[in-house]
Tab-separated table of C-alpha atoms and ligand atoms in Angstrom:
chain	number	residue	atom	x	y	z
H	1	MET	CA	77.256	112.426	140.437
H	2	LYS	CA	76.187	108.766	140.605
H	3	HIS	CA	75.568	106.935	137.371
H	4	ASN	CA	74.849	103.449	136.232
H	5	ILE	CA	77.017	103.513	132.954
H	6	LYS	CA	79.341	100.596	132.689
H	7	ILE	CA	83.166	101.529	132.720
H	8	CYS	CA	85.350	99.191	130.636
H	9	ASP	CA	88.897	98.263	130.557
H	10	LYS	CA	91.785	98.111	128.000
H	11	ASN	CA	90.783	94.511	127.068
H	12	ASP	CA	87.157	95.430	126.533
H	13	LEU	CA	88.375	98.245	124.314
H	14	GLU	CA	90.384	96.030	122.072
H	15	LYS	CA	87.277	93.810	121.628
H	16	MET	CA	85.153	96.785	120.915
H	17	ARG	CA	87.547	98.033	118.275
H	18	LYS	CA	87.219	94.649	116.560
H	19	ALA	CA	83.458	94.600	116.593
H	20	GLY	CA	83.309	98.291	115.450
H	21	ARG	CA	85.643	97.660	112.583
H	22	PHE	CA	83.622	94.645	111.538
H	23	ALA	CA	80.366	96.577	111.531
H	24	LYS	CA	82.042	99.229	109.259
H	25	MET	CA	83.242	96.403	107.014
H	26	VAL	CA	79.538	95.187	106.630
H	27	LEU	CA	78.489	98.687	105.422
H	28	ASP	CA	81.469	98.877	103.067
H	29	TYR	CA	80.498	95.459	101.746
H	30	ILE	CA	76.856	96.333	101.132
H	31	GLU	CA	77.312	99.742	99.650
H	32	PRO	CA	77.973	98.598	95.997
H	33	TYR	CA	74.663	96.602	96.041
H	34	ILE	CA	72.540	99.540	96.987
H	35	LYS	CA	71.081	100.088	93.380
H	36	ILE	CA	67.853	100.488	91.685
H	37	ASP	CA	65.756	97.299	91.683
H	38	ILE	CA	67.514	95.536	94.544
H	39	THR	CA	64.983	94.622	97.448
H	40	THR	CA	65.573	95.487	100.929
H	41	ASP	CA	65.265	91.643	101.699
H	42	GLU	CA	68.085	90.941	99.376
H	43	LEU	CA	70.278	93.488	101.045
H	44	ASN	CA	69.374	91.742	104.390
H	45	THR	CA	70.364	88.311	103.080
H	46	LEU	CA	73.767	89.679	101.661
H	47	CYS	CA	74.665	91.223	105.002
H	48	HIS	CA	73.416	88.405	107.097
H	49	ASP	CA	75.586	85.879	104.992
H	50	PHE	CA	78.520	88.248	105.194
H	51	ILE	CA	78.188	88.506	108.877
H	52	VAL	CA	77.767	84.937	109.644
H	53	SER	CA	80.808	83.868	107.253
H	54	HIS	CA	82.992	86.014	109.400
H	55	GLY	CA	82.168	84.186	112.517
H	56	ALA	CA	79.963	87.200	113.919
H	57	VAL	CA	76.284	87.427	114.572
H	58	SER	CA	73.658	90.096	113.770
H	59	ALA	CA	72.587	91.706	117.047
H	60	THR	CA	69.283	92.816	115.491
H	61	LEU	CA	67.993	89.255	114.280
H	62	ASN	CA	65.454	88.157	116.876
H	63	TYR	CA	66.252	91.165	119.188
H	64	ASN	CA	63.055	91.675	121.007
H	65	GLY	CA	61.502	89.887	118.133
H	66	PHE	CA	62.895	91.933	115.332
H	67	PRO	CA	63.003	89.530	112.254
H	68	LYS	CA	65.873	90.440	110.214
H	69	SER	CA	69.720	90.976	110.439
H	70	ILE	CA	69.903	94.736	109.445
H	71	CYS	CA	67.500	97.676	109.514
H	72	THR	CA	66.585	99.195	106.219
H	73	SER	CA	64.711	102.568	106.407
H	74	VAL	CA	63.565	104.108	103.215
H	75	ASN	CA	62.413	107.709	102.662
H	76	ASP	CA	60.098	108.852	105.425
H	77	VAL	CA	61.169	105.839	107.575
H	78	ILE	CA	63.233	107.437	110.455
H	79	CYS	CA	64.511	104.103	111.834
H	80	HIS	CA	64.080	100.219	112.505
H	81	GLY	CA	62.559	99.579	108.870
H	82	ILE	CA	62.142	95.909	108.390
H	83	PRO	CA	63.831	94.420	105.183
H	84	GLY	CA	61.041	92.966	102.950
H	85	LYS	CA	59.873	92.807	99.317
H	86	TYR	CA	60.175	96.474	98.530
H	87	ALA	CA	62.525	97.121	95.541
H	88	LEU	CA	64.648	100.438	95.512
H	89	LYS	CA	63.665	102.973	92.937
H	90	SER	CA	65.534	106.028	91.619
H	91	GLY	CA	65.249	108.989	93.908
H	92	ASP	CA	64.951	106.892	97.154
H	93	ILE	CA	67.108	107.465	100.153
H	94	ILE	CA	67.929	104.485	102.414
H	95	ASN	CA	69.497	103.990	105.731
H	96	VAL	CA	71.171	100.761	106.356
H	97	ASP	CA	71.752	100.135	110.063
H	98	VAL	CA	74.111	97.321	110.952
H	99	THR	CA	74.681	96.053	114.575
H	100	VAL	CA	77.084	93.083	114.899
H	101	ILE	CA	78.212	90.977	117.805
H	102	LEU	CA	81.806	89.746	117.599
H	103	ASP	CA	83.365	87.805	120.474
H	104	GLY	CA	80.563	88.939	122.689
H	105	TRP	CA	80.909	92.739	122.060
H	106	HIS	CA	78.663	94.960	119.907
H	107	GLY	CA	79.469	97.248	116.848
H	108	ASP	CA	76.630	99.466	115.845
H	109	THR	CA	76.880	101.902	112.810
H	110	SER	CA	74.637	103.223	109.956
H	111	ARG	CA	74.622	105.128	106.813
H	112	THR	CA	72.086	106.805	104.326
H	113	PHE	CA	72.584	106.157	100.755
H	114	LEU	CA	71.143	107.881	97.665
H	115	VAL	CA	69.581	105.603	94.984
H	116	GLY	CA	69.715	106.779	91.372
H	117	ASN	CA	68.804	110.479	90.830
H	118	CYS	CA	67.737	112.061	94.064
H	119	SER	CA	66.309	115.679	94.776
H	120	LYS	CA	68.465	118.459	95.937
H	121	LEU	CA	66.519	118.363	99.134
H	122	ALA	CA	67.429	114.573	99.706
H	123	GLN	CA	71.065	115.223	98.993
H	124	ASN	CA	71.075	118.244	101.306
H	125	LEU	CA	69.365	116.250	104.097
H	126	ILE	CA	71.775	113.390	103.944
H	127	GLU	CA	74.785	115.843	103.884
H	128	ILE	CA	73.384	117.672	107.052
H	129	ALA	CA	72.630	114.482	108.791
H	130	LYS	CA	76.222	113.193	108.197
H	131	ARG	CA	77.755	116.402	109.342
H	132	SER	CA	75.495	116.484	112.443
H	133	LEU	CA	77.111	113.077	113.558
H	134	PHE	CA	80.484	114.428	113.293
H	135	ILE	CA	79.391	117.696	115.134
H	136	GLY	CA	78.109	115.399	117.935
H	137	ILE	CA	81.350	113.384	117.903
H	138	ASP	CA	83.454	116.648	118.164
H	139	ALA	CA	81.323	117.650	121.147
H	140	VAL	CA	82.587	114.434	123.011
H	141	LYS	CA	85.202	115.191	125.657
H	142	PRO	CA	86.515	113.063	128.528
H	143	TYR	CA	84.977	114.446	131.531
H	144	GLY	CA	82.503	116.505	129.639
H	145	HIS	CA	78.792	115.794	129.653
H	146	PHE	CA	76.374	113.958	127.328
H	147	GLY	CA	74.292	117.118	127.136
H	148	ASP	CA	77.050	118.647	125.149
H	149	ILE	CA	76.299	116.347	122.219
H	150	GLY	CA	72.819	117.242	121.549
H	151	LYS	CA	73.462	121.003	122.330
H	152	ALA	CA	76.072	120.937	119.579
H	153	ILE	CA	73.859	119.044	117.062
H	154	GLN	CA	70.829	121.157	117.609
H	155	LYS	CA	72.795	124.492	117.063
H	156	PHE	CA	74.207	123.002	113.805
H	157	VAL	CA	70.899	121.548	112.435
H	158	ASP	CA	68.638	124.545	113.251
H	159	LYS	CA	70.696	126.512	110.736
H	160	TYR	CA	69.330	124.483	107.891
H	161	GLY	CA	65.787	124.345	108.920
H	162	PHE	CA	65.767	120.564	109.373
H	163	SER	CA	64.469	118.939	112.539
H	164	ILE	CA	65.995	116.388	114.958
H	165	VAL	CA	63.997	113.378	116.069
H	166	ARG	CA	63.366	113.391	119.785
H	167	ASP	CA	61.754	109.917	120.338
H	168	TYR	CA	64.802	107.935	119.604
H	169	CYS	CA	68.250	108.462	120.743
H	170	GLY	CA	71.831	107.131	120.952
H	171	HIS	CA	72.683	104.528	123.612
H	172	GLY	CA	75.490	102.890	125.814
H	173	ILE	CA	76.864	99.785	124.095
H	174	GLY	CA	79.266	97.075	124.907
H	175	ASN	CA	78.721	93.454	125.671
H	176	ILE	CA	75.008	94.502	125.661
H	177	PHE	CA	73.301	96.263	122.698
H	178	HIS	CA	71.329	99.005	124.247
H	179	SER	CA	72.285	100.473	127.833
H	180	ALA	CA	72.549	103.581	129.823
H	181	PRO	CA	72.806	106.404	129.005
H	182	ASN	CA	70.311	107.724	126.556
H	183	VAL	CA	72.399	110.068	124.230
H	184	LEU	CA	70.079	112.741	123.194
H	185	HIS	CA	70.723	114.427	119.734
H	186	TYR	CA	68.719	117.650	120.662
H	187	ASP	CA	69.161	120.306	123.358
H	188	ALA	CA	67.071	119.192	126.147
H	189	GLY	CA	68.607	122.039	128.225
H	190	GLU	CA	70.271	119.651	130.732
H	191	LYS	CA	73.909	118.743	131.335
H	192	GLY	CA	73.174	115.050	131.472
H	193	PRO	CA	75.481	112.471	132.918
H	194	GLN	CA	79.447	112.943	132.898
H	195	ILE	CA	81.292	111.307	130.042
H	196	LEU	CA	84.059	109.195	131.628
H	197	PRO	CA	87.055	107.227	130.354
H	198	GLY	CA	85.890	103.597	129.706
H	199	MET	CA	82.525	104.526	128.213
H	200	PHE	CA	81.307	103.107	125.018
H	201	PHE	CA	78.074	104.649	123.305
H	202	THR	CA	76.395	105.526	120.114
H	203	ILE	CA	75.726	108.786	118.330
H	204	GLU	CA	72.926	108.390	115.751
H	205	PRO	CA	71.199	111.572	114.936
H	206	MET	CA	67.967	111.182	112.934
H	207	ILE	CA	67.237	114.260	110.756
H	208	ASN	CA	64.001	115.065	109.125
H	209	ALA	CA	63.191	117.490	106.318
H	210	GLY	CA	59.929	118.361	107.961
H	211	SER	CA	58.439	117.972	111.451
H	212	HIS	CA	60.588	116.118	114.245
H	213	LYS	CA	57.504	114.016	115.059
H	214	SER	CA	57.545	110.389	114.674
H	215	LYS	CA	54.853	107.461	114.587
H	216	LEU	CA	55.254	103.667	115.078
H	217	LEU	CA	53.598	101.614	112.446
H	218	LYS	CA	51.372	98.671	113.245
H	219	ASP	CA	54.252	96.216	112.526
H	220	GLY	CA	55.676	97.287	115.978
H	221	TRP	CA	58.985	98.274	114.634
H	222	THR	CA	58.805	100.730	111.683
H	223	VAL	CA	59.188	104.315	112.737
H	224	THR	CA	57.984	107.037	110.216
H	225	THR	CA	57.731	110.787	110.060
H	226	THR	CA	54.176	111.891	110.746
H	227	ASP	CA	54.279	114.457	107.758
H	228	LYS	CA	55.769	111.960	105.199
H	229	SER	CA	58.888	114.040	105.025
H	230	LEU	CA	62.236	112.436	104.194
H	231	SER	CA	64.502	111.267	107.174
H	232	ALA	CA	68.244	110.586	107.189
H	233	GLN	CA	70.619	109.179	109.757
H	234	PHE	CA	74.221	108.327	110.274
H	235	GLU	CA	75.593	106.361	113.258
H	236	HIS	CA	78.952	105.607	114.820
H	237	THR	CA	79.989	103.813	117.831
H	238	ILE	CA	82.213	105.923	120.186
H	239	ALA	CA	84.868	104.940	122.850
H	240	VAL	CA	86.219	107.520	125.447
H	241	GLY	CA	89.509	107.217	127.192
H	242	GLU	CA	91.397	109.403	129.589
H	243	ASP	CA	92.882	111.376	126.766
H	244	PHE	CA	91.089	110.380	123.644
H	245	VAL	CA	87.751	110.011	121.844
H	246	GLU	CA	87.902	107.153	119.483
H	247	VAL	CA	85.355	106.437	116.636
H	248	LEU	CA	85.289	102.531	116.525
H	249	THR	CA	83.198	102.210	113.413
H	250	LEU	CA	85.117	104.797	111.108
W	301	LIG	N1	70.693	99.499	115.443
W	301	LIG	C1	69.664	100.259	116.004
W	301	LIG	C2	70.301	101.153	116.858
W	301	LIG	O1	71.053	101.938	116.468
W	301	LIG	C3	68.805	99.349	116.812
W	301	LIG	C4	67.959	98.372	115.918
W	301	LIG	S1	67.121	97.392	116.907
W	301	LIG	C5	66.129	96.494	115.925
W	301	LIG	O2	70.164	101.104	118.016
W	301	LIG	F1	65.496	95.679	116.637
W	301	LIG	F2	65.248	97.337	115.335
W	301	LIG	F3	66.891	95.974	115.067
W	302	LIG	CO1	72.583	102.287	117.937
W	303	LIG	CO1	72.112	101.144	114.778
């Protein structure tokens, strides 16, 4: 079957490994700062300075006009939250999504963190979102299909009564930020394109406590749940070889 998904070589893989490792380092760096009273803009500045001081650049800054160096998505924000004056409070959950460009190649990863004392629901949602990412990763096989990923995630998440966001998906990645294919996190009942050696892509399931429905706010970026329910997300960048599946942001 024909596809327009880029196939990369050993050299590209080395560069993607470095970009992935660095994106993970940014999350490790910011984690201890995620505490009550810090503003999302302060988290942005810390990440920005860390990225730049290591000779990398943020892929999100000025990406289609996005104004900041990371995305910070709090509580009912599903994704693409813009850092600003909001100060974290006890009980919040916050996803920090970091995409860096190192030597021309992209590393994209996110985690959702608990702030102070969170509800059992918030804790469970985060746990299931994180596990759903690894269920998706486990479904990746060289010469398998992209549809296997969403199928596995859906089977898993359905058991917990949470929902999977359908309006946003994972993506091909490499020397450009977002490329084919769309990596669906739900079961669309289709096999999808074949997963071939030399492909790089992300898996980044967004899991809602309530309805899967999303809406875009007037700022043109922030995506929230429509029912104000909590949303959690984890993301990794993946490389596939002849006989391996490698998580580049682990
Ligand atoms: N990092 C996000 C992703 O996982 C994309 C952010 S684009 C932005 O694909 F412009 F909103 F920053
Ligand atoms: Co991504
Ligand atoms: Co991301």
